[in-house]
Amino acid sequence: MIYAYPGEFVTDDDGTLVVTFPDVPEAVTGGQDRTEALRLAADALAVALAGYVHDRRDIPEPSSTAEDQELVAVPAVAAAKLALYSAMRAQRISKSELARRLGSSASAVERLTDPDRQSSISQVQEALDAVGRNLTIEVIT
C-alpha cells in the first residue's frame, strides 16, 4: 500500500491554509503558506495514523485523489512502520513471534513497532522482510 492520502487545502477567514483528510479525519492542520501546510500535513497524518496503531485499529486505505485535492505522503519511516503494523495485524503475528523471527529481544521489537519511537529505515525493512513484505520507496511529484 502507498501511504499517501488526499488532502483538502482550504484557506480560512484569517488566511490560514487548513488541511484535512477525508480518509483520516483525525488529521487536521494548517499553515501560513503551502510549504508550511504540506510539511505540517505530513506530520499530522503520521500522528493521526500512530493513534490508529495505539488503538489497534486498521489503517485506512487511501482513496483516489480528486481534482481539488493534493496527495500528501506519510514520512518514510512512519510509512514503513505502518506497513509493518498492518502486515503483523493481517497475519496475526505477535511481537514475540517477530522477535523470534528477527533473533531479537522483545524490548527491541517493542521499540521497533512503536510509531512514537525512532527507528532506522533499515531496521524496519528487516522486520518487513521477516513478515514477508518488501519495502519500496517511491518519489512522487
PDB file of C-alpha atoms in Angstrom:
ATOM      1  CA  MET A   1       0.000   0.000   0.000  1.00  0.00           C
ATOM      2  CA  ILE A   2       1.152   3.524  -0.684  1.00  0.00           C
ATOM      3  CA  TYR A   3       0.895   5.637   2.451  1.00  0.00           C
ATOM      4  CA  ALA A   4      -0.117   8.890   0.775  1.00  0.00           C
ATOM      5  CA  TYR A   5      -3.539  10.385   1.349  1.00  0.00           C
ATOM      6  CA  PRO A   6      -5.588  13.008  -0.487  1.00  0.00           C
ATOM      7  CA  GLY A   7      -5.687  16.248   1.454  1.00  0.00           C
ATOM      8  CA  GLU A   8      -8.108  19.112   1.091  1.00  0.00           C
ATOM      9  CA  PHE A   9      -6.473  22.540   1.327  1.00  0.00           C
ATOM     10  CA  VAL A  10      -8.861  25.386   2.192  1.00  0.00           C
ATOM     11  CA  THR A  11      -7.997  28.957   3.174  1.00  0.00           C
ATOM     12  CA  ASP A  12      -9.956  30.037   6.241  1.00  0.00           C
ATOM     13  CA  ASP A  13     -11.121  33.550   7.150  1.00  0.00           C
ATOM     14  CA  ASP A  14      -7.811  34.571   8.744  1.00  0.00           C
ATOM     15  CA  GLY A  15      -5.736  33.412   5.764  1.00  0.00           C
ATOM     16  CA  THR A  16      -4.508  30.134   7.258  1.00  0.00           C
ATOM     17  CA  LEU A  17      -4.323  27.241   4.821  1.00  0.00           C
ATOM     18  CA  VAL A  18      -6.227  24.448   6.621  1.00  0.00           C
ATOM     19  CA  VAL A  19      -5.569  20.835   5.595  1.00  0.00           C
ATOM     20  CA  THR A  20      -7.978  17.964   6.258  1.00  0.00           C
ATOM     21  CA  PHE A  21      -8.023  14.345   5.121  1.00  0.00           C
ATOM     22  CA  PRO A  22     -11.298  12.566   4.281  1.00  0.00           C
ATOM     23  CA  ASP A  23      -9.699   9.141   4.874  1.00  0.00           C
ATOM     24  CA  VAL A  24      -8.091  10.157   8.192  1.00  0.00           C
ATOM     25  CA  PRO A  25     -10.459  12.685   9.794  1.00  0.00           C
ATOM     26  CA  GLU A  26      -8.288  12.890  12.923  1.00  0.00           C
ATOM     27  CA  ALA A  27      -5.536  14.582  10.882  1.00  0.00           C
ATOM     28  CA  VAL A  28      -6.226  18.316  10.736  1.00  0.00           C
ATOM     29  CA  THR A  29      -3.577  21.005  10.484  1.00  0.00           C
ATOM     30  CA  GLY A  30      -2.766  24.246   8.758  1.00  0.00           C
ATOM     31  CA  GLY A  31      -0.034  26.626   7.801  1.00  0.00           C
ATOM     32  CA  GLN A  32       0.587  30.183   6.747  1.00  0.00           C
ATOM     33  CA  ASP A  33       1.644  29.083   3.254  1.00  0.00           C
ATOM     34  CA  ARG A  34       1.572  25.964   1.072  1.00  0.00           C
ATOM     35  CA  THR A  35       5.081  24.824   2.046  1.00  0.00           C
ATOM     36  CA  GLU A  36       4.343  25.004   5.766  1.00  0.00           C
ATOM     37  CA  ALA A  37       0.896  23.435   5.325  1.00  0.00           C
ATOM     38  CA  LEU A  38       2.343  20.472   3.383  1.00  0.00           C
ATOM     39  CA  ARG A  39       5.078  19.861   5.961  1.00  0.00           C
ATOM     40  CA  LEU A  40       2.632  20.018   8.842  1.00  0.00           C
ATOM     41  CA  ALA A  41       0.111  17.882   6.941  1.00  0.00           C
ATOM     42  CA  ALA A  42       2.618  15.024   6.605  1.00  0.00           C
ATOM     43  CA  ASP A  43       3.316  15.239  10.342  1.00  0.00           C
ATOM     44  CA  ALA A  44      -0.404  15.378  11.185  1.00  0.00           C
ATOM     45  CA  LEU A  45      -1.001  12.247   9.119  1.00  0.00           C
ATOM     46  CA  ALA A  46       1.820  10.397  10.879  1.00  0.00           C
ATOM     47  CA  VAL A  47       0.498  11.375  14.320  1.00  0.00           C
ATOM     48  CA  ALA A  48      -3.120  10.502  13.481  1.00  0.00           C
ATOM     49  CA  LEU A  49      -2.170   7.136  11.988  1.00  0.00           C
ATOM     50  CA  ALA A  50       0.030   6.397  15.020  1.00  0.00           C
ATOM     51  CA  GLY A  51      -3.172   6.823  17.014  1.00  0.00           C
ATOM     52  CA  TYR A  52      -4.748   4.074  14.909  1.00  0.00           C
ATOM     53  CA  VAL A  53      -1.827   1.809  15.857  1.00  0.00           C
ATOM     54  CA  HIS A  54      -2.129   2.651  19.569  1.00  0.00           C
ATOM     55  CA  ASP A  55      -5.886   1.975  19.394  1.00  0.00           C
ATOM     56  CA  ARG A  56      -5.250  -1.278  17.450  1.00  0.00           C
ATOM     57  CA  ARG A  57      -7.391  -0.108  14.536  1.00  0.00           C
ATOM     58  CA  ASP A  58      -6.927  -0.928  10.864  1.00  0.00           C
ATOM     59  CA  ILE A  59      -5.004   1.654   8.860  1.00  0.00           C
ATOM     60  CA  PRO A  60      -7.412   3.151   6.298  1.00  0.00           C
ATOM     61  CA  GLU A  61      -6.729   2.664   2.600  1.00  0.00           C
ATOM     62  CA  PRO A  62      -6.152   5.963   0.791  1.00  0.00           C
ATOM     63  CA  SER A  63      -8.941   6.899  -1.592  1.00  0.00           C
ATOM     64  CA  SER A  64      -8.355   8.266  -5.067  1.00  0.00           C
ATOM     65  CA  THR A  65      -7.255  11.877  -5.226  1.00  0.00           C
ATOM     66  CA  ALA A  66      -9.966  14.198  -6.535  1.00  0.00           C
ATOM     67  CA  GLU A  67      -9.196  17.158  -8.761  1.00  0.00           C
ATOM     68  CA  ASP A  68      -9.472  19.614  -5.854  1.00  0.00           C
ATOM     69  CA  GLN A  69      -7.231  17.553  -3.540  1.00  0.00           C
ATOM     70  CA  GLU A  70      -3.482  17.151  -3.189  1.00  0.00           C
ATOM     71  CA  LEU A  71      -1.673  13.931  -2.309  1.00  0.00           C
ATOM     72  CA  VAL A  72       0.257  14.077   0.989  1.00  0.00           C
ATOM     73  CA  ALA A  73       2.706  11.295   1.832  1.00  0.00           C
ATOM     74  CA  VAL A  74       3.383   9.973   5.312  1.00  0.00           C
ATOM     75  CA  PRO A  75       7.115  10.325   6.166  1.00  0.00           C
ATOM     76  CA  ALA A  76       9.123   7.275   5.026  1.00  0.00           C
ATOM     77  CA  VAL A  77       9.979   5.647   8.368  1.00  0.00           C
ATOM     78  CA  ALA A  78       6.449   6.219   9.676  1.00  0.00           C
ATOM     79  CA  ALA A  79       5.015   4.668   6.494  1.00  0.00           C
ATOM     80  CA  ALA A  80       7.308   1.654   6.849  1.00  0.00           C
ATOM     81  CA  LYS A  81       6.202   1.190  10.464  1.00  0.00           C
ATOM     82  CA  LEU A  82       2.554   1.411   9.387  1.00  0.00           C
ATOM     83  CA  ALA A  83       3.220  -1.271   6.776  1.00  0.00           C
ATOM     84  CA  LEU A  84       4.838  -3.472   9.437  1.00  0.00           C
ATOM     85  CA  TYR A  85       1.894  -2.953  11.789  1.00  0.00           C
ATOM     86  CA  SER A  86      -0.599  -3.774   9.023  1.00  0.00           C
ATOM     87  CA  ALA A  87       1.294  -6.906   7.965  1.00  0.00           C
ATOM     88  CA  MET A  88       1.571  -8.161  11.541  1.00  0.00           C
ATOM     89  CA  ARG A  89      -2.122  -7.489  12.102  1.00  0.00           C
ATOM     90  CA  ALA A  90      -3.208  -9.184   8.864  1.00  0.00           C
ATOM     91  CA  GLN A  91      -1.084 -12.265   9.558  1.00  0.00           C
ATOM     92  CA  ARG A  92      -1.741 -12.282  13.324  1.00  0.00           C
ATOM     93  CA  ILE A  93       1.970 -12.123  14.065  1.00  0.00           C
ATOM     94  CA  SER A  94       2.708 -11.201  17.672  1.00  0.00           C
ATOM     95  CA  LYS A  95       5.594  -9.039  18.753  1.00  0.00           C
ATOM     96  CA  SER A  96       7.186 -12.062  20.423  1.00  0.00           C
ATOM     97  CA  GLU A  97       6.921 -14.008  17.154  1.00  0.00           C
ATOM     98  CA  LEU A  98       8.521 -11.127  15.263  1.00  0.00           C
ATOM     99  CA  ALA A  99      11.313 -11.041  17.852  1.00  0.00           C
ATOM    100  CA  ARG A 100      11.863 -14.765  17.312  1.00  0.00           C
ATOM    101  CA  ARG A 101      11.991 -14.319  13.520  1.00  0.00           C
ATOM    102  CA  LEU A 102      14.471 -11.466  13.854  1.00  0.00           C
ATOM    103  CA  GLY A 103      16.560 -13.168  16.526  1.00  0.00           C
ATOM    104  CA  SER A 104      15.968 -10.075  18.616  1.00  0.00           C
ATOM    105  CA  SER A 105      14.720  -9.201  22.073  1.00  0.00           C
ATOM    106  CA  ALA A 106      11.116  -8.413  22.888  1.00  0.00           C
ATOM    107  CA  SER A 107      12.121  -4.922  24.037  1.00  0.00           C
ATOM    108  CA  ALA A 108      13.883  -4.228  20.718  1.00  0.00           C
ATOM    109  CA  VAL A 109      10.762  -5.261  18.793  1.00  0.00           C
ATOM    110  CA  GLU A 110       8.614  -3.167  21.124  1.00  0.00           C
ATOM    111  CA  ARG A 111      10.696  -0.107  20.195  1.00  0.00           C
ATOM    112  CA  LEU A 112      10.649  -1.059  16.515  1.00  0.00           C
ATOM    113  CA  THR A 113       6.865  -1.375  16.341  1.00  0.00           C
ATOM    114  CA  ASP A 114       6.122   1.749  18.389  1.00  0.00           C
ATOM    115  CA  PRO A 115       5.247   4.566  15.961  1.00  0.00           C
ATOM    116  CA  ASP A 116       6.429   7.144  18.502  1.00  0.00           C
ATOM    117  CA  ARG A 117       9.938   5.700  18.842  1.00  0.00           C
ATOM    118  CA  GLN A 118      12.807   6.395  16.448  1.00  0.00           C
ATOM    119  CA  SER A 119      13.954   3.526  14.232  1.00  0.00           C
ATOM    120  CA  SER A 120      16.154   3.392  11.191  1.00  0.00           C
ATOM    121  CA  ILE A 121      14.578   2.547   7.868  1.00  0.00           C
ATOM    122  CA  SER A 122      16.927  -0.454   7.587  1.00  0.00           C
ATOM    123  CA  GLN A 123      15.655  -1.871  10.903  1.00  0.00           C
ATOM    124  CA  VAL A 124      12.044  -1.569   9.787  1.00  0.00           C
ATOM    125  CA  GLN A 125      12.925  -3.024   6.379  1.00  0.00           C
ATOM    126  CA  GLU A 126      14.482  -6.074   8.061  1.00  0.00           C
ATOM    127  CA  ALA A 127      11.307  -6.547  10.104  1.00  0.00           C
ATOM    128  CA  LEU A 128       9.164  -6.194   6.977  1.00  0.00           C
ATOM    129  CA  ASP A 129      11.288  -8.869   5.294  1.00  0.00           C
ATOM    130  CA  ALA A 130      10.668 -11.122   8.313  1.00  0.00           C
ATOM    131  CA  VAL A 131       6.904 -10.843   7.787  1.00  0.00           C
ATOM    132  CA  GLY A 132       7.130 -11.398   4.036  1.00  0.00           C
ATOM    133  CA  ARG A 133       6.785  -7.803   2.886  1.00  0.00           C
ATOM    134  CA  ASN A 134       9.068  -5.789   0.608  1.00  0.00           C
ATOM    135  CA  LEU A 135       9.688  -2.118   1.249  1.00  0.00           C
ATOM    136  CA  THR A 136       9.646   0.064  -1.842  1.00  0.00           C
ATOM    137  CA  ILE A 137      10.143   3.812  -1.698  1.00  0.00           C
ATOM    138  CA  GLU A 138       8.760   5.931  -4.500  1.00  0.00           C
ATOM    139  CA  VAL A 139       9.375   9.611  -5.094  1.00  0.00           C
ATOM    140  CA  ILE A 140       6.230  11.412  -6.225  1.00  0.00           C
ATOM    141  CA  THR A 141       5.940  14.924  -7.555  1.00  0.00           C
TER     142      THR A 141
END
